[in-house]
Coordinates of C-alpha atoms and ligand atoms in Angstrom, one line a residue:
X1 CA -23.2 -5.7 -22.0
X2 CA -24.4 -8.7 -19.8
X3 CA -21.6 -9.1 -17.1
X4 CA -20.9 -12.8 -15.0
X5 CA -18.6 -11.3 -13.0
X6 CA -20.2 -10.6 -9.5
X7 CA -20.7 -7.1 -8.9
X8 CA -18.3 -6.6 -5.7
X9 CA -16.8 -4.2 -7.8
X10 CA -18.8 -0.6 -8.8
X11 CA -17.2 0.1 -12.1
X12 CA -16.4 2.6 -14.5
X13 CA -17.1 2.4 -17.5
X14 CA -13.5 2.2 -19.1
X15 CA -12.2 -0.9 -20.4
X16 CA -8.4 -0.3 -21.0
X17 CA -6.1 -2.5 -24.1
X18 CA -2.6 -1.5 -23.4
X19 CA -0.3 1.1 -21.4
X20 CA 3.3 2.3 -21.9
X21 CA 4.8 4.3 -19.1
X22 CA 2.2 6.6 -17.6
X23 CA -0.2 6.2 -20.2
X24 CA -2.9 3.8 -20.9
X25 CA -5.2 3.3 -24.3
X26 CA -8.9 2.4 -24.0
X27 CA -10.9 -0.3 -26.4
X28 CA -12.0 2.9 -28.8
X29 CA -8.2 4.2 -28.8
X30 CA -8.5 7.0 -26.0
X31 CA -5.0 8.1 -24.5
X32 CA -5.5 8.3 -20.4
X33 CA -2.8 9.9 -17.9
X34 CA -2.3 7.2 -15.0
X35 CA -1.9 9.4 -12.0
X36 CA -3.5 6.0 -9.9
X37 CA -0.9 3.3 -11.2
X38 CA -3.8 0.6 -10.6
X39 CA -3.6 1.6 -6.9
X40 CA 0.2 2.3 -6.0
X41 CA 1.0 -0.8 -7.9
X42 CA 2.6 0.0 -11.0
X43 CA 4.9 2.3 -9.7
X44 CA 7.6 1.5 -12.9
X45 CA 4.3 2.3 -14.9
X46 CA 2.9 0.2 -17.7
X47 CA 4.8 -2.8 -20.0
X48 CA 8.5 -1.8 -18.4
X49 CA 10.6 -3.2 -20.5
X50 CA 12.7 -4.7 -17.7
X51 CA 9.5 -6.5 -16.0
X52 CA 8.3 -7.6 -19.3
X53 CA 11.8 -9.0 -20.7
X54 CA 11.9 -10.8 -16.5
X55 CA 8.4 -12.4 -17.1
X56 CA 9.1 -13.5 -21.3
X57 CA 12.6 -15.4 -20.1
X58 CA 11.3 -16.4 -16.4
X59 CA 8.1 -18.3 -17.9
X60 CA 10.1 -19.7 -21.0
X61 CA 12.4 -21.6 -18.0
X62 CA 10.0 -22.3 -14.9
X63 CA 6.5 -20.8 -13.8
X64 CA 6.5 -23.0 -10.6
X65 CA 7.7 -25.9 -8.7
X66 CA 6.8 -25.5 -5.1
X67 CA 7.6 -24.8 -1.7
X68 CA 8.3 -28.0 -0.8
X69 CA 11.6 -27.3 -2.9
X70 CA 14.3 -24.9 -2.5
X71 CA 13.6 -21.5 -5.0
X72 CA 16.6 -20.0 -5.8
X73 CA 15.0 -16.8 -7.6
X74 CA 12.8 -16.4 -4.2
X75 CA 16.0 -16.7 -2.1
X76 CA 17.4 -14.0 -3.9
X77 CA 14.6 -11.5 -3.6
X78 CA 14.8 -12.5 0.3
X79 CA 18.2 -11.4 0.1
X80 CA 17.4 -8.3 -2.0
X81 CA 14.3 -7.2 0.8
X82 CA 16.7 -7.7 3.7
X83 CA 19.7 -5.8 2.1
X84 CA 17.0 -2.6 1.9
X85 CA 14.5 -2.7 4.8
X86 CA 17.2 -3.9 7.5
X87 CA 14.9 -6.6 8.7
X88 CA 15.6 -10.8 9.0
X89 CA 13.7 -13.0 7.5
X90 CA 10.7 -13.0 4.6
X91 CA 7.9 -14.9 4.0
X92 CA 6.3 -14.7 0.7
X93 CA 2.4 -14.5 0.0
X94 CA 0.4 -13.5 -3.1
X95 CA -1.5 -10.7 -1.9
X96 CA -1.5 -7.7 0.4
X97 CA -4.3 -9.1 2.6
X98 CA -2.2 -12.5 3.0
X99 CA 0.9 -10.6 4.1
X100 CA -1.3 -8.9 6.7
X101 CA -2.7 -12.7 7.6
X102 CA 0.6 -13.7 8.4
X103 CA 1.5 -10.6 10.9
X104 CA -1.6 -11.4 12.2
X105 CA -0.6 -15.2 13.1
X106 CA 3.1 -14.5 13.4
X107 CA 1.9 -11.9 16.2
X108 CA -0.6 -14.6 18.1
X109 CA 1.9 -17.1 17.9
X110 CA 4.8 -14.7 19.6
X111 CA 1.4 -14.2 22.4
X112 CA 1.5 -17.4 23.3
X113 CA 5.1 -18.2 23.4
X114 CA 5.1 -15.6 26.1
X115 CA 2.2 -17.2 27.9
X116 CA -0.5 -14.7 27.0
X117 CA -3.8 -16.8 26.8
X118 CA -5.5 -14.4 24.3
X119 CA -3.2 -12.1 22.8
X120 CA -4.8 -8.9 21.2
X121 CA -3.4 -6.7 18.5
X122 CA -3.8 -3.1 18.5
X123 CA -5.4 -1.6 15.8
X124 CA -6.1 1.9 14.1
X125 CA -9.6 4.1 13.2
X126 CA -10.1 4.4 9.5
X127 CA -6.9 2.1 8.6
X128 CA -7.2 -0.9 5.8
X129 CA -5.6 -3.9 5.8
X130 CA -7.5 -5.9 3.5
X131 CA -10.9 -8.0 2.5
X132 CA -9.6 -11.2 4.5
X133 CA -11.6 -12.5 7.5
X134 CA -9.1 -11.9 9.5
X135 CA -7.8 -8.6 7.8
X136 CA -11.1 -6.5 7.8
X137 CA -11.5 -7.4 11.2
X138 CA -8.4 -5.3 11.5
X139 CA -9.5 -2.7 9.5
X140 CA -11.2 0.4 10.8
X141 CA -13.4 0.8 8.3
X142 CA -17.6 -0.1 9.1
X143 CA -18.0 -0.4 5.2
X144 CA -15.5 -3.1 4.8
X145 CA -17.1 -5.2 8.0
X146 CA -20.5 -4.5 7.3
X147 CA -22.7 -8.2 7.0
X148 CA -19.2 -10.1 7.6
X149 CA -19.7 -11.0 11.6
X150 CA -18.7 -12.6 13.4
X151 CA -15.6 -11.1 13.0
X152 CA -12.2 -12.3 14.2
X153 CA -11.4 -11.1 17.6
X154 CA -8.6 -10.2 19.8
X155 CA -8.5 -6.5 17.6
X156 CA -8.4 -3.5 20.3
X157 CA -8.8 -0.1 18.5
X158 CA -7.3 3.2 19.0
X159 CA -7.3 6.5 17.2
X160 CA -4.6 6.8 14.7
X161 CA -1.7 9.4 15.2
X162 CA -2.8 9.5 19.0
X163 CA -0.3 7.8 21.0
X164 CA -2.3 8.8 24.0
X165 CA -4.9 6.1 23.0
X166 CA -2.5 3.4 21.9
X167 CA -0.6 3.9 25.8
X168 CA -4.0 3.7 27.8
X169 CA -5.2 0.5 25.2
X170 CA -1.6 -1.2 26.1
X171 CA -2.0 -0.1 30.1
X172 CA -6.3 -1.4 29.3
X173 CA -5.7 -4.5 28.6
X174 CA -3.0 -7.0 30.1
X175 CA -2.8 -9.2 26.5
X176 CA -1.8 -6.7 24.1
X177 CA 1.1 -8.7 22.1
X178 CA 1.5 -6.0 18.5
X179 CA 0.2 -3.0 17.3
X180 CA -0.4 -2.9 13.7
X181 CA -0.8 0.0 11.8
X182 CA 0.5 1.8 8.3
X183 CA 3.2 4.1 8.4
X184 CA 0.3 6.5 6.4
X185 CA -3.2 5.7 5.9
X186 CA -4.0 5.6 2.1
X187 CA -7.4 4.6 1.9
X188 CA -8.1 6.1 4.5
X189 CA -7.8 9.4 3.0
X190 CA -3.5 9.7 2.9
X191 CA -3.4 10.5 6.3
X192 CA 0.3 11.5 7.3
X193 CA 1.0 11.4 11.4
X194 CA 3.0 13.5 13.2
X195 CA 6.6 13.0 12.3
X196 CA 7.3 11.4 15.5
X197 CA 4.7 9.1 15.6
X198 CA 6.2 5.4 14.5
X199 CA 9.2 6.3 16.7
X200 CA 6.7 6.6 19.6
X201 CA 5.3 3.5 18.5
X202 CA 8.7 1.9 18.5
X203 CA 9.3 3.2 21.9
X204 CA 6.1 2.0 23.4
X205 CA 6.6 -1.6 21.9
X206 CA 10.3 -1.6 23.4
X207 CA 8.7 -0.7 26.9
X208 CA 6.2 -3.9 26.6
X209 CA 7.6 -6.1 24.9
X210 CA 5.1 -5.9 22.0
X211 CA 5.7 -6.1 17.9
X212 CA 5.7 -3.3 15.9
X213 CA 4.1 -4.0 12.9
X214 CA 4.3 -1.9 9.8
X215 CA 1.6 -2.5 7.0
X216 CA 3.8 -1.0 4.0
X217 CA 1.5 -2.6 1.2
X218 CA 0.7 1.1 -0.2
X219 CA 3.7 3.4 1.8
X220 CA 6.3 0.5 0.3
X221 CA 8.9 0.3 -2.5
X222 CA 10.3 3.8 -3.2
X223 CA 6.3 5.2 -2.6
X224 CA 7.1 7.8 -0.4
X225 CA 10.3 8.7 -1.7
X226 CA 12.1 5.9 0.9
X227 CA 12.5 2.3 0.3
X228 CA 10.0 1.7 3.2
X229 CA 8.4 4.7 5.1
X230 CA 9.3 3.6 8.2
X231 CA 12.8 5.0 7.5
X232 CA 12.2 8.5 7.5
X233 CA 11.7 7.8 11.2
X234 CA 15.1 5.9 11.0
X235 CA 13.6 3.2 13.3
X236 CA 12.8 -0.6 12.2
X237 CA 9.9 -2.5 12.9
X238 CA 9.4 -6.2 14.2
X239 CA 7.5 -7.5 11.0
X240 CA 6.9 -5.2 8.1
X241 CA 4.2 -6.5 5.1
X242 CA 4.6 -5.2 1.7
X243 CA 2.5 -6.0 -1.7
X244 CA 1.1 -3.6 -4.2
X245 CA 4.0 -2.7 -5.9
X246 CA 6.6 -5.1 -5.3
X247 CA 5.7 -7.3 -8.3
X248 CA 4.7 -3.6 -10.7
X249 CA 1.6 -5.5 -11.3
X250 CA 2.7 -9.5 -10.8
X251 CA 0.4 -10.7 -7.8
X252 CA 3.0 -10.6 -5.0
X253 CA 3.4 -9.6 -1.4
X254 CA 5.6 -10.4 1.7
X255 CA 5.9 -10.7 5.6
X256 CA 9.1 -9.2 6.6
X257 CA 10.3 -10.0 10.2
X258 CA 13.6 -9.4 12.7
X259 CA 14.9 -10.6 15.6
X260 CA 12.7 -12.3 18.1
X261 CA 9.6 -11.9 15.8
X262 CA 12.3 -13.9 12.8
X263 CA 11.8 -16.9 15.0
X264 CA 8.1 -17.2 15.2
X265 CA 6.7 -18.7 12.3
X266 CA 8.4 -22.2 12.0
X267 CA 7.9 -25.5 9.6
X268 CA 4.3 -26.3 9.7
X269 CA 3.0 -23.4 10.8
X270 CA 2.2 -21.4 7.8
X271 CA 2.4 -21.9 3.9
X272 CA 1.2 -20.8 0.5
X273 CA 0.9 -22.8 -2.5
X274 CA 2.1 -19.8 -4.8
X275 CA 3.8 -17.8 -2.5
X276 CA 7.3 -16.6 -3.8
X277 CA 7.0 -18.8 -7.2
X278 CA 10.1 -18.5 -9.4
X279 CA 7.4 -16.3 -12.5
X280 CA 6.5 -13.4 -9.7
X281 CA 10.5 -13.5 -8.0
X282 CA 11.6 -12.7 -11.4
X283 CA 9.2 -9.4 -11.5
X284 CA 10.0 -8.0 -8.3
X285 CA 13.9 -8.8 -9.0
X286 CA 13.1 -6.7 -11.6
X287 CA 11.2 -4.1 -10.1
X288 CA 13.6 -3.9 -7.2
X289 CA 16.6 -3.1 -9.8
X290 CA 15.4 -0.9 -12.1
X291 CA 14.5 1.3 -9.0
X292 CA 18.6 1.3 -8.1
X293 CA 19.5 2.0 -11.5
X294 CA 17.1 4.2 -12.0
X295 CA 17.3 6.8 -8.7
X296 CA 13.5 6.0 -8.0
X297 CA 13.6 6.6 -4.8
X298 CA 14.9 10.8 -5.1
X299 CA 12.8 11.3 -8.2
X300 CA 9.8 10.3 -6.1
X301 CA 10.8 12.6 -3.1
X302 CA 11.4 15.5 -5.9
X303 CA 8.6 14.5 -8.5
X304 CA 5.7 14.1 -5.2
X305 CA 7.3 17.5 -4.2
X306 CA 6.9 19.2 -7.3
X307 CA 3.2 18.1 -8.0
X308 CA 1.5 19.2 -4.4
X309 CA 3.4 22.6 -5.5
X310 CA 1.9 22.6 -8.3
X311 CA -1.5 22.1 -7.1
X312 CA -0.9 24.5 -4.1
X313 CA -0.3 27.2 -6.7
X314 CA -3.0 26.4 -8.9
X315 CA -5.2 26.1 -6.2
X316 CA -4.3 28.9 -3.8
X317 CA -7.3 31.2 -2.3
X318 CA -9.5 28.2 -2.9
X319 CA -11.4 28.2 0.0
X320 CA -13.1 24.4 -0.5
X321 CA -9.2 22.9 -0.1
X322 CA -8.8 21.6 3.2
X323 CA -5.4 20.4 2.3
X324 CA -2.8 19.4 0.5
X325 CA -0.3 17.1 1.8
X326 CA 2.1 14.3 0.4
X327 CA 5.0 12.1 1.1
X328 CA 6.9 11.7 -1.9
X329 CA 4.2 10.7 -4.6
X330 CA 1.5 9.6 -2.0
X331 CA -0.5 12.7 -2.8
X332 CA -3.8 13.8 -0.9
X333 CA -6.0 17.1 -1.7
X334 CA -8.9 17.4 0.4
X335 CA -12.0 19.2 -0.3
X336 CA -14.2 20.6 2.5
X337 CA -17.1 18.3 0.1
X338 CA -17.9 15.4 -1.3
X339 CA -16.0 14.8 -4.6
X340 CA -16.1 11.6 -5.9
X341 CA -17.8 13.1 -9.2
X342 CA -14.2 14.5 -9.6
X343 CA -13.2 11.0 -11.0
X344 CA -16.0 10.9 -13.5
X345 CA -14.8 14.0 -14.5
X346 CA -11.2 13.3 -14.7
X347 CA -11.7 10.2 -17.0
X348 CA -13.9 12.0 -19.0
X349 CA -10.5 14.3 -19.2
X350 CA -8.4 11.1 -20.1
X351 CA -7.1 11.7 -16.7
X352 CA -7.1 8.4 -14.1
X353 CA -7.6 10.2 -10.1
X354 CA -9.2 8.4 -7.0
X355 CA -11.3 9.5 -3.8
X356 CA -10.9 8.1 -0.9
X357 CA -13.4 9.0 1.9
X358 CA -15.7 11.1 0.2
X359 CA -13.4 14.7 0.5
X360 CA -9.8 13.3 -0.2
X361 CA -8.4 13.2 -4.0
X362 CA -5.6 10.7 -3.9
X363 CA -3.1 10.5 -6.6
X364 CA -0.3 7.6 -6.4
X365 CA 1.4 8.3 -9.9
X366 CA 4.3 6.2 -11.2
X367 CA 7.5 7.2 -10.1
X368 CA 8.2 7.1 -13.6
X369 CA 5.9 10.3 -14.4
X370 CA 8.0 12.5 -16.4
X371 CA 8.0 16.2 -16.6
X372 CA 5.4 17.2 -19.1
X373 CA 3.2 14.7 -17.7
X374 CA 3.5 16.1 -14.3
X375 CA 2.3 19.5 -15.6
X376 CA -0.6 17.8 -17.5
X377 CA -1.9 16.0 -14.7
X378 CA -1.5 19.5 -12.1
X379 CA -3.4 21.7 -15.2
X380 CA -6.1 19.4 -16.0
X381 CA -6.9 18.2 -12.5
X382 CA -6.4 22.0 -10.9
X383 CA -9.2 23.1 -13.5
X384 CA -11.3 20.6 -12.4
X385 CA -11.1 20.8 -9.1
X386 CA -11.9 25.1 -9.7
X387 CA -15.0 24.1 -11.8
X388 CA -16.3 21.7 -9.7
X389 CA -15.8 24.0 -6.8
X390 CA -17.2 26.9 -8.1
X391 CA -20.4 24.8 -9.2
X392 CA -21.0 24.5 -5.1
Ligands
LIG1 C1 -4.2 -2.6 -0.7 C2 -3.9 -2.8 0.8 C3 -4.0 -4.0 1.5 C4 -4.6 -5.2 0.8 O1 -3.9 -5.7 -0.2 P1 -4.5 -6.8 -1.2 O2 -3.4 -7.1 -2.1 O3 -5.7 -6.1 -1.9 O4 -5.0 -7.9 -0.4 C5 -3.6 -4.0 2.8 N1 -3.1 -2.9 3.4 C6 -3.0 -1.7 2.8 C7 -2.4 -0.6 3.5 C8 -3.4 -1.6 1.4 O5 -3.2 -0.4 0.8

């Protein structure tokens, strides 16, 4: 089949019709198990009925208006954010990559209110922040840069989970203003840090007089089996960005900031056409109650528990398993190998997985995964990770 779409995607060759919960249904009628949820977006899983009944009544009233107007709908999600991730102020964007853009100016624009001629951001090895000029100049990822220069500067890299690094880079350089990094790496290969690690981060901003900026646009909304990772550190950042799942599939993300870093960005200064329209405030309202009413949050701490024990018994005495870690149902098992043939594999076995960095499986089911479908996805993954392994 001829394709005009330009090939900045490499495919599979899936095309998929419809989805309810964890499941999905291909053009030929072929049941899949999400265990990807479109990349930690669909965390309420596929056609919830509480996002679906939002988007029917929100686009029979009003799609859009504009920014130029008060929003009501976006208001209330701002109050919603706040009320759970402790922070001040929000400013709404329409992708993951634009949330990031908008730390990225928000933490220039606090350099130069302090005087710093040309404020730098630390940034992390092998993070991702998005496809963005601006953004994969943050990223620490070669692939993502490569043909793209000039790239932005004013980026100083560290290490990640090496607060060592981050303390010489801040002592380096005399215009460090932020350091931006996620709370874990997903495509980086779900890297967790040590447990203390943001709180160091937090301490070493207080010292200098820098933001702390969180990139929750894959650890966010009930992900890890927290609200926002950050609080299993029980600190708060300066500016926090969040996408992915926030809108279960509706294209929208945010800039969260507090205190001093709440007054930066003022009129004029930054904008978005769509940003925050009434249609994609009414699916994250959504998305944001069901995961009260629901107890989201504890079913993914529980649920992401259950699974890695499942695979650690399943795979126990494998020597090709590196590891197997999670926080809540950010899952990582890494092989010792290559394995991106794994996800061939696993869609052959109506089963959705992703690699990440050659050697790390990473799973971001739904929170909504239920029971049975939790031991489907451990049995048939765990035999294919023991085939495939045995092969080498
Ligand atoms: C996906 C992702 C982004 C980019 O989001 P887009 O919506 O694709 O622009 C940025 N940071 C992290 C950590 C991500 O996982």
């Amino acid at each position: 089949m001829s394709s005009h779409i330009m090939p900045t995607y490499g495919r599979l060759a899936v095309t998929f019709e419809r989805g309810e919960g964890a499941w999905l249904w291909d053009d030929q009628g072929k049941r899949y198990l999400d265990a990807l949820s479109g990349i930690a977006v669909c965390n309420l899983g596929h056609a919830h009925p509480a996002v679906h009944q939002a988007l029917c009544e929100q686009s029979g009233k009003l799609v859009h208006t504009s920014n130029i107007y008060r929003i009501a709908l976006q208001e209330q999600l701002a109050n919603r954010l706040i009320e759970k991730s402790g922070m001040d102020n929000v400013f709404f964007s329409n992708s993951g990559a634009e949330a990031n853009e908008a730390a990225i100016k928000l933490a220039r624009k606090y350099g130069h209110g302090l005087g710093v001629e040309n404020p730098a951001i630390i940034v992390m090895e092998k993070s991702f922040h998005g496809r963005t000029l601006a953004t994969l100049s943050a990223t620490g990822n070669p692939k993502v840069q490569q043909g793209f220069g000039p790239l932005v500067e004013g980026f100083i890299r560290v290490p990640y989970n090496d607060i060592g690094a981050v303390e010489a880079a801040i002592s380096g350089h005399g215009n460090i203003v932020a350091i931006l990094a996620e709370p874990i790496q997903g495509e980086g290969g779900v890297n967790i840090p040590a447990a203390d690690y943001l709180n160091q981060l937090r301490s070493l901003c207080d010292q200098h007089n820098l933001l702390l900026m969180l990139d929750e646009i894959q650890t966010g909304i009930g992900r890890t089996g927290k609200f926002f990772a950050y609080q299993h550190n029980g600190i708060l950042p300066d500016v926090c960005t969040v996408a992915k799942a926030l809108g279960n599939g509706v294209p929208i993300g945010a800039c969260l900031a507090r205190g001093k870093a709440a007054e930066v960005l003022t009129a004029g200064t930054h904008g978005s056409t769509f940003g925050g329209n009434p249609l994609a405030c009414s699916a994250a309202l959504a998305v944001l109650a069901t995961l009260d009413a629901d107890g989201l949050l504890a079913a993914a701490a529980s649920k992401g528990a259950a699974i890695c024990a499942g695979f650690t018994g399943h795979l126990q005495g494998n020597p090709h398993i590196v590891d197997i870690r999670h926080k809540g149902m950010m899952i990582g098992i890494e092989l010792d190998t290559p394995c991106t043939g794994l996800v061939g594999q696993a869609l052959e076995a109506g089963l959705l997985i992703n690699v990440t960095y050659e050697k790390n499986i990473r799973l971001l089911p739904p929170l909504i995964m239920d029971e049975l479908q939790i031991q489907q996805l451990v049995g048939t993954l765990s035999s294919l990770i023991s085939a495939f392994t045995a092969q080498l």
